[in-house]
mmCIF file of C-alpha atoms and ligand atoms in Angstrom:
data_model
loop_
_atom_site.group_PDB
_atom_site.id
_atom_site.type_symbol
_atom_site.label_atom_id
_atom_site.label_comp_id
_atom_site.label_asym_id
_atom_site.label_seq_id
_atom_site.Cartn_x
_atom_site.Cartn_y
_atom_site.Cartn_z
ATOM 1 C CA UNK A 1 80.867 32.459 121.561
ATOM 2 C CA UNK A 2 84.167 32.491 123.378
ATOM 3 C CA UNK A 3 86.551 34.964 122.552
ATOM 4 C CA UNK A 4 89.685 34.323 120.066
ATOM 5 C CA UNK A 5 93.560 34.720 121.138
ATOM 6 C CA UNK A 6 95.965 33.712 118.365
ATOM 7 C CA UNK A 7 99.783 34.273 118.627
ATOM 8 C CA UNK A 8 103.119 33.278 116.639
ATOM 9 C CA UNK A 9 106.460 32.425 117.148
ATOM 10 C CA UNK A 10 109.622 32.310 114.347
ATOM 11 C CA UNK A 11 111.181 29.437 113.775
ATOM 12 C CA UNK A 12 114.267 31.135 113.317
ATOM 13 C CA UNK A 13 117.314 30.614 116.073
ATOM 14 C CA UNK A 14 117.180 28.931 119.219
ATOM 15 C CA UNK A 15 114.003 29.780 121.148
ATOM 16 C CA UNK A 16 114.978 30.455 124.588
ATOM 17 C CA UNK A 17 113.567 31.652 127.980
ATOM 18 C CA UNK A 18 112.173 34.903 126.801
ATOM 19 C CA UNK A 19 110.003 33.354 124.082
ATOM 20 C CA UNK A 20 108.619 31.068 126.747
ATOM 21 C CA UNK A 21 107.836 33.308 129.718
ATOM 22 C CA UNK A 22 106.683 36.359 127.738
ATOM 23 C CA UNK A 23 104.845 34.027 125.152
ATOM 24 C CA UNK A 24 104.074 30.435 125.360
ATOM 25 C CA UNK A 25 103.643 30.291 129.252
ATOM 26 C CA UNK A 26 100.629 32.482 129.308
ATOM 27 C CA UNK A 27 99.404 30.658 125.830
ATOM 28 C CA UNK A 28 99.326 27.704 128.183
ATOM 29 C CA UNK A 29 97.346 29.433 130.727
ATOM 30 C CA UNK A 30 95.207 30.919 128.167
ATOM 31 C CA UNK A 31 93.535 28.303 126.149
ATOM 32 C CA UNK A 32 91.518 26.911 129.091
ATOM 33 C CA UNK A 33 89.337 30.158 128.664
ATOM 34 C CA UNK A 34 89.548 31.437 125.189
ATOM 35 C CA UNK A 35 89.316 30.019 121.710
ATOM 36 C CA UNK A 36 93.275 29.781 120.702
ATOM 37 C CA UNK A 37 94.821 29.629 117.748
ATOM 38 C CA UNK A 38 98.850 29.562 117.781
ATOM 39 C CA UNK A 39 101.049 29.434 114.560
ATOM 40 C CA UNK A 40 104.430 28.745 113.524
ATOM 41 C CA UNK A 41 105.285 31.890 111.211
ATOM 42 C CA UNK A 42 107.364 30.605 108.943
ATOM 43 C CA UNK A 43 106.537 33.291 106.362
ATOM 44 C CA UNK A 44 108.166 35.617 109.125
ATOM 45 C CA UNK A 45 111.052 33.663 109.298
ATOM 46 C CA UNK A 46 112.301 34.387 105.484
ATOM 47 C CA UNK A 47 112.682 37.862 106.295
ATOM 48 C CA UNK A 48 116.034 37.091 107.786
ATOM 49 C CA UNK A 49 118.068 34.542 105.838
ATOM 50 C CA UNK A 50 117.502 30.911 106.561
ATOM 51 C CA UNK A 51 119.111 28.050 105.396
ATOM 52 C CA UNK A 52 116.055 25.721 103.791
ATOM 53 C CA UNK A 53 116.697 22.394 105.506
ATOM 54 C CA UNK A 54 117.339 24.209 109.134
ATOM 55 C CA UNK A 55 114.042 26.074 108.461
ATOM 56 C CA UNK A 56 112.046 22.861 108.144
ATOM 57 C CA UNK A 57 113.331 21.155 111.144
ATOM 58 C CA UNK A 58 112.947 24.292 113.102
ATOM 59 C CA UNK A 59 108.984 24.854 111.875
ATOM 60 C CA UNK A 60 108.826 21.172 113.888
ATOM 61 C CA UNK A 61 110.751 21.772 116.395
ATOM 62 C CA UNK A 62 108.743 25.613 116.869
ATOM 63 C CA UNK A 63 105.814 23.139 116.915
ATOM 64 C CA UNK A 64 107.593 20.276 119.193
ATOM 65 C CA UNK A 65 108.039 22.899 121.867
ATOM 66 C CA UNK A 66 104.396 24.279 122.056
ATOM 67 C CA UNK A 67 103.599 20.783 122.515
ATOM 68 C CA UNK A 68 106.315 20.351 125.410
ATOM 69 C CA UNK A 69 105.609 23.363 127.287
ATOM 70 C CA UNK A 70 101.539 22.476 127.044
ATOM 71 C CA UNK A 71 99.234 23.322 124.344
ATOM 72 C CA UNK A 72 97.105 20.644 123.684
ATOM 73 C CA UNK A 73 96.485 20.308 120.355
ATOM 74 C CA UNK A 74 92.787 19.057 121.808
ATOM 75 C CA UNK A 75 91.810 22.113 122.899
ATOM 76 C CA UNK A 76 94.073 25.140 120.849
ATOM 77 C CA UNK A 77 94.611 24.854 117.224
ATOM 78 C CA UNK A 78 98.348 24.556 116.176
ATOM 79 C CA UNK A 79 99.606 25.116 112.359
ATOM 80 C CA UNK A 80 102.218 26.655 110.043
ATOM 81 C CA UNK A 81 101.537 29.999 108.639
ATOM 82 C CA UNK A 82 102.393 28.883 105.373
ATOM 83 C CA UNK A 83 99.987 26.114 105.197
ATOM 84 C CA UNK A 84 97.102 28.532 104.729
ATOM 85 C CA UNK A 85 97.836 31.195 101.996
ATOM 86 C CA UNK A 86 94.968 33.776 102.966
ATOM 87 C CA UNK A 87 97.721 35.008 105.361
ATOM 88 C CA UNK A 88 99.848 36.391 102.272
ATOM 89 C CA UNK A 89 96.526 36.995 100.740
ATOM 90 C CA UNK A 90 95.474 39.609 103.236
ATOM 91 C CA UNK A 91 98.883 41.153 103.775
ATOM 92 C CA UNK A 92 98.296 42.419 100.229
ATOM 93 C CA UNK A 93 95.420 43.809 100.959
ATOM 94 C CA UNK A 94 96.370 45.565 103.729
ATOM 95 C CA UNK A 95 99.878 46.816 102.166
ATOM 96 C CA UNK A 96 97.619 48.646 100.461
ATOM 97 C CA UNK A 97 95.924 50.185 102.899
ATOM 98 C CA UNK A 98 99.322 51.053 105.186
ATOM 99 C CA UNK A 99 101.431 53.957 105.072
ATOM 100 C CA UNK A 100 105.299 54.001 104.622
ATOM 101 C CA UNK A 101 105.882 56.213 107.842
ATOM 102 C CA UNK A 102 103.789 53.720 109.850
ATOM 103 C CA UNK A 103 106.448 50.797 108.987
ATOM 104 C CA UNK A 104 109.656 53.266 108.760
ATOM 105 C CA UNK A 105 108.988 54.093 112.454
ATOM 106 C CA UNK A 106 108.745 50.340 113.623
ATOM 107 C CA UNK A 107 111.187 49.673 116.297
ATOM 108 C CA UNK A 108 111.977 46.354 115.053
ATOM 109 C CA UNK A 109 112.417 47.098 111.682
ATOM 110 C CA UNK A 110 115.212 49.802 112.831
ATOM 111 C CA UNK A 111 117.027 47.727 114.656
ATOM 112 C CA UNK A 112 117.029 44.433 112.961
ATOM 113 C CA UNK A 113 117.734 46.415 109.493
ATOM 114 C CA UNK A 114 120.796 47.955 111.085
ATOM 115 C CA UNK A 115 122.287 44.365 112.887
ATOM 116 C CA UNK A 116 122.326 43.204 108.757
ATOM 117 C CA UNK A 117 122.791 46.062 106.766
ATOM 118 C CA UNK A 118 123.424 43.962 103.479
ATOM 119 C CA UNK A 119 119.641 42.135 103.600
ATOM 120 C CA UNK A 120 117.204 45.070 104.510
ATOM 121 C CA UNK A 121 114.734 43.323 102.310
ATOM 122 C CA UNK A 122 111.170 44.491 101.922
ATOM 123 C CA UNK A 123 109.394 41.072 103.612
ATOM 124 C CA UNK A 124 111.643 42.865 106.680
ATOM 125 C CA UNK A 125 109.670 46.234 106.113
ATOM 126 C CA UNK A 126 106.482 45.038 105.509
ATOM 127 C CA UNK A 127 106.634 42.716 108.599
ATOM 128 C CA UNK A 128 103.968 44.065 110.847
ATOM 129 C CA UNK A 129 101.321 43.920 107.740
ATOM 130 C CA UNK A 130 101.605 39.848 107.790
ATOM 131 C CA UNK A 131 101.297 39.826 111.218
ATOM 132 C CA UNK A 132 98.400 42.522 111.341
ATOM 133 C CA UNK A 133 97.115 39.668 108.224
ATOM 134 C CA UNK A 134 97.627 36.688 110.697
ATOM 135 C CA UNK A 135 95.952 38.313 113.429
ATOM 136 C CA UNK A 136 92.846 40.235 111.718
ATOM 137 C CA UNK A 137 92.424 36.842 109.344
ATOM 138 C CA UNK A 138 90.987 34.305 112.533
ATOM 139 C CA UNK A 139 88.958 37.675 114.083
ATOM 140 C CA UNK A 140 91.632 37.535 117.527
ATOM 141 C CA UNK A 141 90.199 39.477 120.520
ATOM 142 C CA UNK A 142 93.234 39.048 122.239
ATOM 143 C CA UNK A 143 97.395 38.722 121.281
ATOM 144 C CA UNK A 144 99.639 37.622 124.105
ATOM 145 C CA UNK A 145 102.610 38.672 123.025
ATOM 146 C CA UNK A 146 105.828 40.150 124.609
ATOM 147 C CA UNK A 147 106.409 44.156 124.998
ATOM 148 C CA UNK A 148 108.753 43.948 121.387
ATOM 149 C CA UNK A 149 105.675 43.157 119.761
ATOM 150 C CA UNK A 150 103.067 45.819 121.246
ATOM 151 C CA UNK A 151 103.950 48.256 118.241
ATOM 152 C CA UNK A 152 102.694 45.900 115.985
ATOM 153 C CA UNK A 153 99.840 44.858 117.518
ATOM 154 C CA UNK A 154 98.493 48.476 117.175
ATOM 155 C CA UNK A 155 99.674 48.539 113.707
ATOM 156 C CA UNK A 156 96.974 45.456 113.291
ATOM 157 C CA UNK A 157 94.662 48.007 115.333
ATOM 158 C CA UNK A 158 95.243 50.772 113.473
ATOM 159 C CA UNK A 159 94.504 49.245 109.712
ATOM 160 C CA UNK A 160 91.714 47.437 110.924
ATOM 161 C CA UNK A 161 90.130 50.273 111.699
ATOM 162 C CA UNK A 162 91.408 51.825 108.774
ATOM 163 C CA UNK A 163 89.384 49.041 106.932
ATOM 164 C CA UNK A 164 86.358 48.996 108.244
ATOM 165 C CA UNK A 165 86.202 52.759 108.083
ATOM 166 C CA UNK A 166 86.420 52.634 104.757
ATOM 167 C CA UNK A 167 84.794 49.194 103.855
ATOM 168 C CA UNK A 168 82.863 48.543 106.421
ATOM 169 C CA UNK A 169 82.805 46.540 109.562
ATOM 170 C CA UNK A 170 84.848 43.428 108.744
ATOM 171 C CA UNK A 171 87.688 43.233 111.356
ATOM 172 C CA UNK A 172 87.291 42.772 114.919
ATOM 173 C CA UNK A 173 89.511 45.112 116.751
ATOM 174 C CA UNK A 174 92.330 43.125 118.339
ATOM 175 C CA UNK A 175 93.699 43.584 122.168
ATOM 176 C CA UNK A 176 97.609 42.731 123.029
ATOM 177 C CA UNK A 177 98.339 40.727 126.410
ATOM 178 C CA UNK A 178 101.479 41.160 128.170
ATOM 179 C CA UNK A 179 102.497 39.965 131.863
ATOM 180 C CA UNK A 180 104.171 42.793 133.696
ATOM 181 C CA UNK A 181 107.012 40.753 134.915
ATOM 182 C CA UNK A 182 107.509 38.573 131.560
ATOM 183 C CA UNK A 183 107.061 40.773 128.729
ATOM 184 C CA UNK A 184 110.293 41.509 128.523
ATOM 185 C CA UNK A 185 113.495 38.943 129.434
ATOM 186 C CA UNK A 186 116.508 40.882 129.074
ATOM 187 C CA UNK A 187 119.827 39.685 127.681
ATOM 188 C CA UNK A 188 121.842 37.554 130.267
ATOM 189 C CA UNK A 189 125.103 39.564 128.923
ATOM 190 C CA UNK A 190 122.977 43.483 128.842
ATOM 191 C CA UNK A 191 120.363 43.932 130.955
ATOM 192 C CA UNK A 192 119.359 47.050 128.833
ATOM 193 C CA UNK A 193 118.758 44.505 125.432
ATOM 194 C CA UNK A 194 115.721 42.142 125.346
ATOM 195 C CA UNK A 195 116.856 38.401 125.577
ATOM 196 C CA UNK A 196 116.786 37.532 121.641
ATOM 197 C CA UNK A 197 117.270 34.509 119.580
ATOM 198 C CA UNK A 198 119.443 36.101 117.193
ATOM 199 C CA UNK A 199 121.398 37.930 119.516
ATOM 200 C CA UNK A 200 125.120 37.095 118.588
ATOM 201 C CA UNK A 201 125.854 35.609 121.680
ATOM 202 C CA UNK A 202 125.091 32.395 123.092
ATOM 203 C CA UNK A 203 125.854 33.996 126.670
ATOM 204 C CA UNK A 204 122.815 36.543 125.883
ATOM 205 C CA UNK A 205 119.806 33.231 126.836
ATOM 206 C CA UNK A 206 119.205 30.791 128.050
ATOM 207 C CA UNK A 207 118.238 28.241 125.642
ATOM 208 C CA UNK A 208 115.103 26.036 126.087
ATOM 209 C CA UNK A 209 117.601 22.987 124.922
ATOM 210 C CA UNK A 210 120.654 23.860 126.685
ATOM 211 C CA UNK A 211 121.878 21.126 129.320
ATOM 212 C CA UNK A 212 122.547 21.795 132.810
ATOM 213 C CA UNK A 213 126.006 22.596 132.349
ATOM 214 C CA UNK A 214 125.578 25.128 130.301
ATOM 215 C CA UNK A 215 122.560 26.513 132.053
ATOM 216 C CA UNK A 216 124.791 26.473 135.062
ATOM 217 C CA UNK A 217 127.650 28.674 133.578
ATOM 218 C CA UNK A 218 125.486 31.331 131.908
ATOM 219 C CA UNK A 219 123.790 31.695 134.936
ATOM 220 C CA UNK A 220 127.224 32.320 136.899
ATOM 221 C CA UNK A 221 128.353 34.472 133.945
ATOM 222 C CA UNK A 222 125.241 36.383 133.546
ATOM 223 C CA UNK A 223 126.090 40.543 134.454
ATOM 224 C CA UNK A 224 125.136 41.589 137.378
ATOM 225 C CA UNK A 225 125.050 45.389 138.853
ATOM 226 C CA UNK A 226 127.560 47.648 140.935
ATOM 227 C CA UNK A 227 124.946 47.031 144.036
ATOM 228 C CA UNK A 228 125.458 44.064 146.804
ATOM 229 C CA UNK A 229 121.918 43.020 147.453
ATOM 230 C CA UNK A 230 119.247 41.606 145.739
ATOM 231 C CA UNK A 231 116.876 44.127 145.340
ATOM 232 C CA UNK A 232 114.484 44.307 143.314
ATOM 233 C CA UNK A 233 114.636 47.441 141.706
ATOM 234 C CA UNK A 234 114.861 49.596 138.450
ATOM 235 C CA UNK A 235 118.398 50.975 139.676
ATOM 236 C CA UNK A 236 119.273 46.887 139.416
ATOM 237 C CA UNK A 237 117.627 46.267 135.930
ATOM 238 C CA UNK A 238 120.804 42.877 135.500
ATOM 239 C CA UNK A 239 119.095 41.378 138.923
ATOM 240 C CA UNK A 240 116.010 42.867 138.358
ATOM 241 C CA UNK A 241 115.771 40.455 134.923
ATOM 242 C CA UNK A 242 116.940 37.249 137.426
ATOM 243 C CA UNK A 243 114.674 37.617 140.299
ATOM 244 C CA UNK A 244 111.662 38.028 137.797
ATOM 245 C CA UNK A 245 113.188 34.542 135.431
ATOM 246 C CA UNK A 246 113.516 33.029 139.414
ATOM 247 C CA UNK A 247 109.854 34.501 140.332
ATOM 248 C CA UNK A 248 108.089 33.162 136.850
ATOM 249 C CA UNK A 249 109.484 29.692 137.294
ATOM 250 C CA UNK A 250 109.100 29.074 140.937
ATOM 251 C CA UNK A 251 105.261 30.712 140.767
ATOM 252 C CA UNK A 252 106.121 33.274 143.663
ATOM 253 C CA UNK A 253 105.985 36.947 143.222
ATOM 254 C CA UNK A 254 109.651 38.870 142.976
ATOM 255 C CA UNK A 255 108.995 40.612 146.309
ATOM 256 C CA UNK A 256 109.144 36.882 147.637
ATOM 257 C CA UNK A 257 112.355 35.835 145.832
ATOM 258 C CA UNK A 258 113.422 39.453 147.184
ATOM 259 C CA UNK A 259 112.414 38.598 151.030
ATOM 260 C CA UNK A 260 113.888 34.881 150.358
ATOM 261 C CA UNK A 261 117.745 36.218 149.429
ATOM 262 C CA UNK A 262 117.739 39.692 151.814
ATOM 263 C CA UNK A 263 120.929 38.490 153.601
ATOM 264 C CA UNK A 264 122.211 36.429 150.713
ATOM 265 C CA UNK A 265 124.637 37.599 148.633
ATOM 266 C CA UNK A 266 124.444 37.184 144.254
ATOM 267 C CA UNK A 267 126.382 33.764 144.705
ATOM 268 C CA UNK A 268 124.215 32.042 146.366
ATOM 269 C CA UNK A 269 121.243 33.332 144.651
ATOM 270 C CA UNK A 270 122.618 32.765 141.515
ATOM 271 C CA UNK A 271 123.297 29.089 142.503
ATOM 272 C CA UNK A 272 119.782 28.641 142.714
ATOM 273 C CA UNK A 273 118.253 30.340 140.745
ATOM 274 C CA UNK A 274 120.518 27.839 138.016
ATOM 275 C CA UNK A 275 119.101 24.713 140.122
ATOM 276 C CA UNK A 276 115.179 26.673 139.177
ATOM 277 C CA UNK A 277 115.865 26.868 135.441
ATOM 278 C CA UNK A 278 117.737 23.149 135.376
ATOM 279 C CA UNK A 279 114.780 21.493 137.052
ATOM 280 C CA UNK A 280 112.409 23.202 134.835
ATOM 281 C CA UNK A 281 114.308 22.596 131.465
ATOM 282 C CA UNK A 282 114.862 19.388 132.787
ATOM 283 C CA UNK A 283 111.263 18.343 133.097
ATOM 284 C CA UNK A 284 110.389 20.218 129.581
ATOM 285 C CA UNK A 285 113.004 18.409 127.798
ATOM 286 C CA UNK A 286 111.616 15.508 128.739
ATOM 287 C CA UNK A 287 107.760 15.705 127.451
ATOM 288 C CA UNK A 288 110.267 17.499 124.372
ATOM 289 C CA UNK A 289 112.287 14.626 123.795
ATOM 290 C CA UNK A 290 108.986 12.329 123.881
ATOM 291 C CA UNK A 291 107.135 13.910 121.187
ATOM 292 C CA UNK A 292 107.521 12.132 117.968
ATOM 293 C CA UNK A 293 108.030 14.099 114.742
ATOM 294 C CA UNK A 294 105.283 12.223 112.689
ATOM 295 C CA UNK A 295 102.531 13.008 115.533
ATOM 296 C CA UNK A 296 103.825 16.519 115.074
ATOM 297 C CA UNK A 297 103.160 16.257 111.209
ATOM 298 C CA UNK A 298 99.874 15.410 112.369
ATOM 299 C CA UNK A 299 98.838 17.562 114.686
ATOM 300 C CA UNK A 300 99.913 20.382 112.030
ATOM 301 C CA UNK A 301 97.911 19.109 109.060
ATOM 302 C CA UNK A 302 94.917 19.024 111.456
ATOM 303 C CA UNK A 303 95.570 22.277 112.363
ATOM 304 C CA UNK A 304 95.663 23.553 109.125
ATOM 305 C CA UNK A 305 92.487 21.917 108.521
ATOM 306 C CA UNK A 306 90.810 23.760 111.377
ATOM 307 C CA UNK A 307 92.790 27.317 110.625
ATOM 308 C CA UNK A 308 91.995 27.252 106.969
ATOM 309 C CA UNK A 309 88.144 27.455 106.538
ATOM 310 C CA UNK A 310 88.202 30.258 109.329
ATOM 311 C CA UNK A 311 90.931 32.057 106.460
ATOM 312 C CA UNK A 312 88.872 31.288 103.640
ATOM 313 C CA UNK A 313 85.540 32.928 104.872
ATOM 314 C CA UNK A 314 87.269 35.894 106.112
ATOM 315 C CA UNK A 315 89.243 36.617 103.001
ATOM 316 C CA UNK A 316 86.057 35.934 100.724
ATOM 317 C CA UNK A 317 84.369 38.732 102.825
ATOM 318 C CA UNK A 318 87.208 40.889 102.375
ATOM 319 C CA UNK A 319 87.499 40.516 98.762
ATOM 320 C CA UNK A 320 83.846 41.450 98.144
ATOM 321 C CA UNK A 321 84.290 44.657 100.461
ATOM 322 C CA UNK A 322 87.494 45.549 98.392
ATOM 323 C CA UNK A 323 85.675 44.559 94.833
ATOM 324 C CA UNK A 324 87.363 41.737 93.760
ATOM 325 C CA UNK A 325 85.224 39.781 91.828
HETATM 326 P P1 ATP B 1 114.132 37.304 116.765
HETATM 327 O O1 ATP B 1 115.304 37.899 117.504
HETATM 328 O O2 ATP B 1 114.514 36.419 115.628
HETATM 329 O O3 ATP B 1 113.074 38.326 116.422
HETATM 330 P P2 ATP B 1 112.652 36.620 119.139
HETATM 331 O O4 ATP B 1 113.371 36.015 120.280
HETATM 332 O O5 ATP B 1 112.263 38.054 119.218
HETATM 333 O O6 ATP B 1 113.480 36.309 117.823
HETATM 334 P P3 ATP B 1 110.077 36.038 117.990
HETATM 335 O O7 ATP B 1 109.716 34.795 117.259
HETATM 336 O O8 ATP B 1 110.308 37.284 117.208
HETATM 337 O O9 ATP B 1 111.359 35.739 118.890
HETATM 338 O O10 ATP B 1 108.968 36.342 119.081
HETATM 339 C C1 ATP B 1 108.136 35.328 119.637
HETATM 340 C C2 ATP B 1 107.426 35.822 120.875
HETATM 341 O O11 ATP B 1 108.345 35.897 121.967
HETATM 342 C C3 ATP B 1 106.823 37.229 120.745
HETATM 343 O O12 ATP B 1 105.577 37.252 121.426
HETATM 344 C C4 ATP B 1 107.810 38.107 121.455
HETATM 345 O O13 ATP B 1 107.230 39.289 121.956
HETATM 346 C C5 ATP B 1 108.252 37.180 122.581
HETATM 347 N N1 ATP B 1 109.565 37.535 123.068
HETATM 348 C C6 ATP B 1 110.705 37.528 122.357
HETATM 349 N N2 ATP B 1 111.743 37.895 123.117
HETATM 350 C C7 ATP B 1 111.228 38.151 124.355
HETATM 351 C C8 ATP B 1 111.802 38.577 125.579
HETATM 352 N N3 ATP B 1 113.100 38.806 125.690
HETATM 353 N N4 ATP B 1 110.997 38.729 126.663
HETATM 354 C C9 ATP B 1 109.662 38.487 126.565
HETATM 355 N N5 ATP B 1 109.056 38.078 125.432
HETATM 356 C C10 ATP B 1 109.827 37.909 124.332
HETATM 357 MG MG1 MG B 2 111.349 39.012 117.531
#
């Protein structure tokens, strides 16, 4: 049998060039070779505050854009988190196997509960349990996710171990996938911040729906270091971030995009490196703009069809290892 990979992305904010380099590009790559399964984690979502009608048409658009940037729904299996309730089902379980200390020292946890002080809710703290649930639920060899997210992919690790210590073997043991160069975008405005949808500036990413225009200014606004060349080196972490967004979307290797701009100076390669990122966004807002929302309905129920008996067998298995009756 072929091995599993199964990944999620919020539909919260604007997802922007971080979410596709360091996530769906190498989804795209992936599901020639393994069995995939990638959700829209709604459930996720709630844990910051949402405004109900925006959350719906962002699940489709979360959806529109895995489409866009090339999952085919032939081949990978594509459905809301929501749709199949085991995933709630088996965070239970496993809150009950997880220790407080484990989630206090979560990165994310820290630092989103201290950008909204008034709404550290407990979805928020129990966060990496779901997503150890989503993961553990469809038995996932491998989760290509972004460097933010490697904690809690060994929280998933750790508790299924934990679980099949103590119940037996139920969970296979999951790997994370990261891409040196992608795993972590940084902030256009702080090259020391990861590039984030709910950063509070709009001059932090680039948008996978902004226009040219604007792709064009926050490229020429975007910080760059106290150095005159591009180098490509941890001393230049702002043009570090570019040459590696330049690199990803023109195929080449940063060393090349380093070679290419040796005697150029930032204007110039900044230029370009906004014609790269229009040309791309260009083409992917086309196939975007294509994609009609009732196919996307669709493709989503059928997804949930295929996601759902997986769910079901695993959490019937878990239940009788547990005791339920
Ligand atoms: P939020 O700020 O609301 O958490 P986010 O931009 O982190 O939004 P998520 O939905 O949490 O987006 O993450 C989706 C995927 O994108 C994850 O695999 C995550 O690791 C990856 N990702 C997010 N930001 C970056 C980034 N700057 N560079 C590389 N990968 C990223
Ligand atoms: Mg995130």
């Amino acid at each position: 049998m072929s091995q599993r990979i199964f990944s999620g992305i919020q539909p919260s904010g604007v997802l922007h060039l971080g979410n596709y380099l360091g996530a769906i590009k190498n989804w795209v790559a992936l599901q020639e070779k393994y069995d995939s399964i990638f959700c829209v984690v709604d459930l996720h979502a709630i844990t910051a505050p949402q405004n109900p009608e925006e959350l719906r048409r962002k699940t489709l658009e979360v959806a529109k854009i895995y489409l866009a940037a090339g999952i085919n729904p032939e081949k990978s299996t594509i459905f809301v988190q929501s749709h199949v309730p085991e995933h709630t089902e088996l965070a239970w379980i496993l809150n009950t196997i997880t220790k407080i200390p484990e989630l206090e020292r979560m990165t994310q946890f820290k630092d989103k509960s201290s950008e909204n002080k008034q709404n550290i809710n407990a979805g928020l703290f129990n966060y990496p349990v779901l997503m150890a649930a989503d993961i553990l639920l469809y038995d996932t060899n491998l989760v290509p996710i972004g460097e933010d997210q490697l904690q809690h992919v060994e929280i998933a690790r750790i508790l299924a171990r934990r679980f099949n210590n103590t119940f037996g073997k139920t969970f296979v043991i999951p790997e994370p996938f990261v891409v040196k160069e992608s795993m972590r975008i940084m902030g256009l405005d702080d090259p020391t911040k990861k590039m984030s949808k709910s950063a509070s500036s709009e001059y932090n990413y680039i948008s996978l729906t902004d226009n040219p225009d604007a792709i064009r200014e926050k490229i020429k606004r975007a910080v760059t270091d106290s150095g005159r060349h591009i180098k490509y080196s941890d001393e230049q972490p702002a043009i570090k971030n570019l040459i590696n967004i330049y690199a990803l979307l023109d195929n080449a290797k940063p060393k090349e995009i380093e070679e290419a701009y040796r005697k150029k100076g930032y204007a110039e390669f900044k230029t370009d490196l906004a014609e790269v990122i229009v040309d791309f966004l260009g083409d992917f807002q086309l196939r975007y703009n294509d994609i009609d929302d009732k196919e996307v309905v669709n493709i989503l129920n059928q997804g949930a069809e295929k996601a759902r008996p997986l769910a079901e067998k695993k959490i019937e298995e878990v239940k009788e290892k547990v005791g339920l009756i």
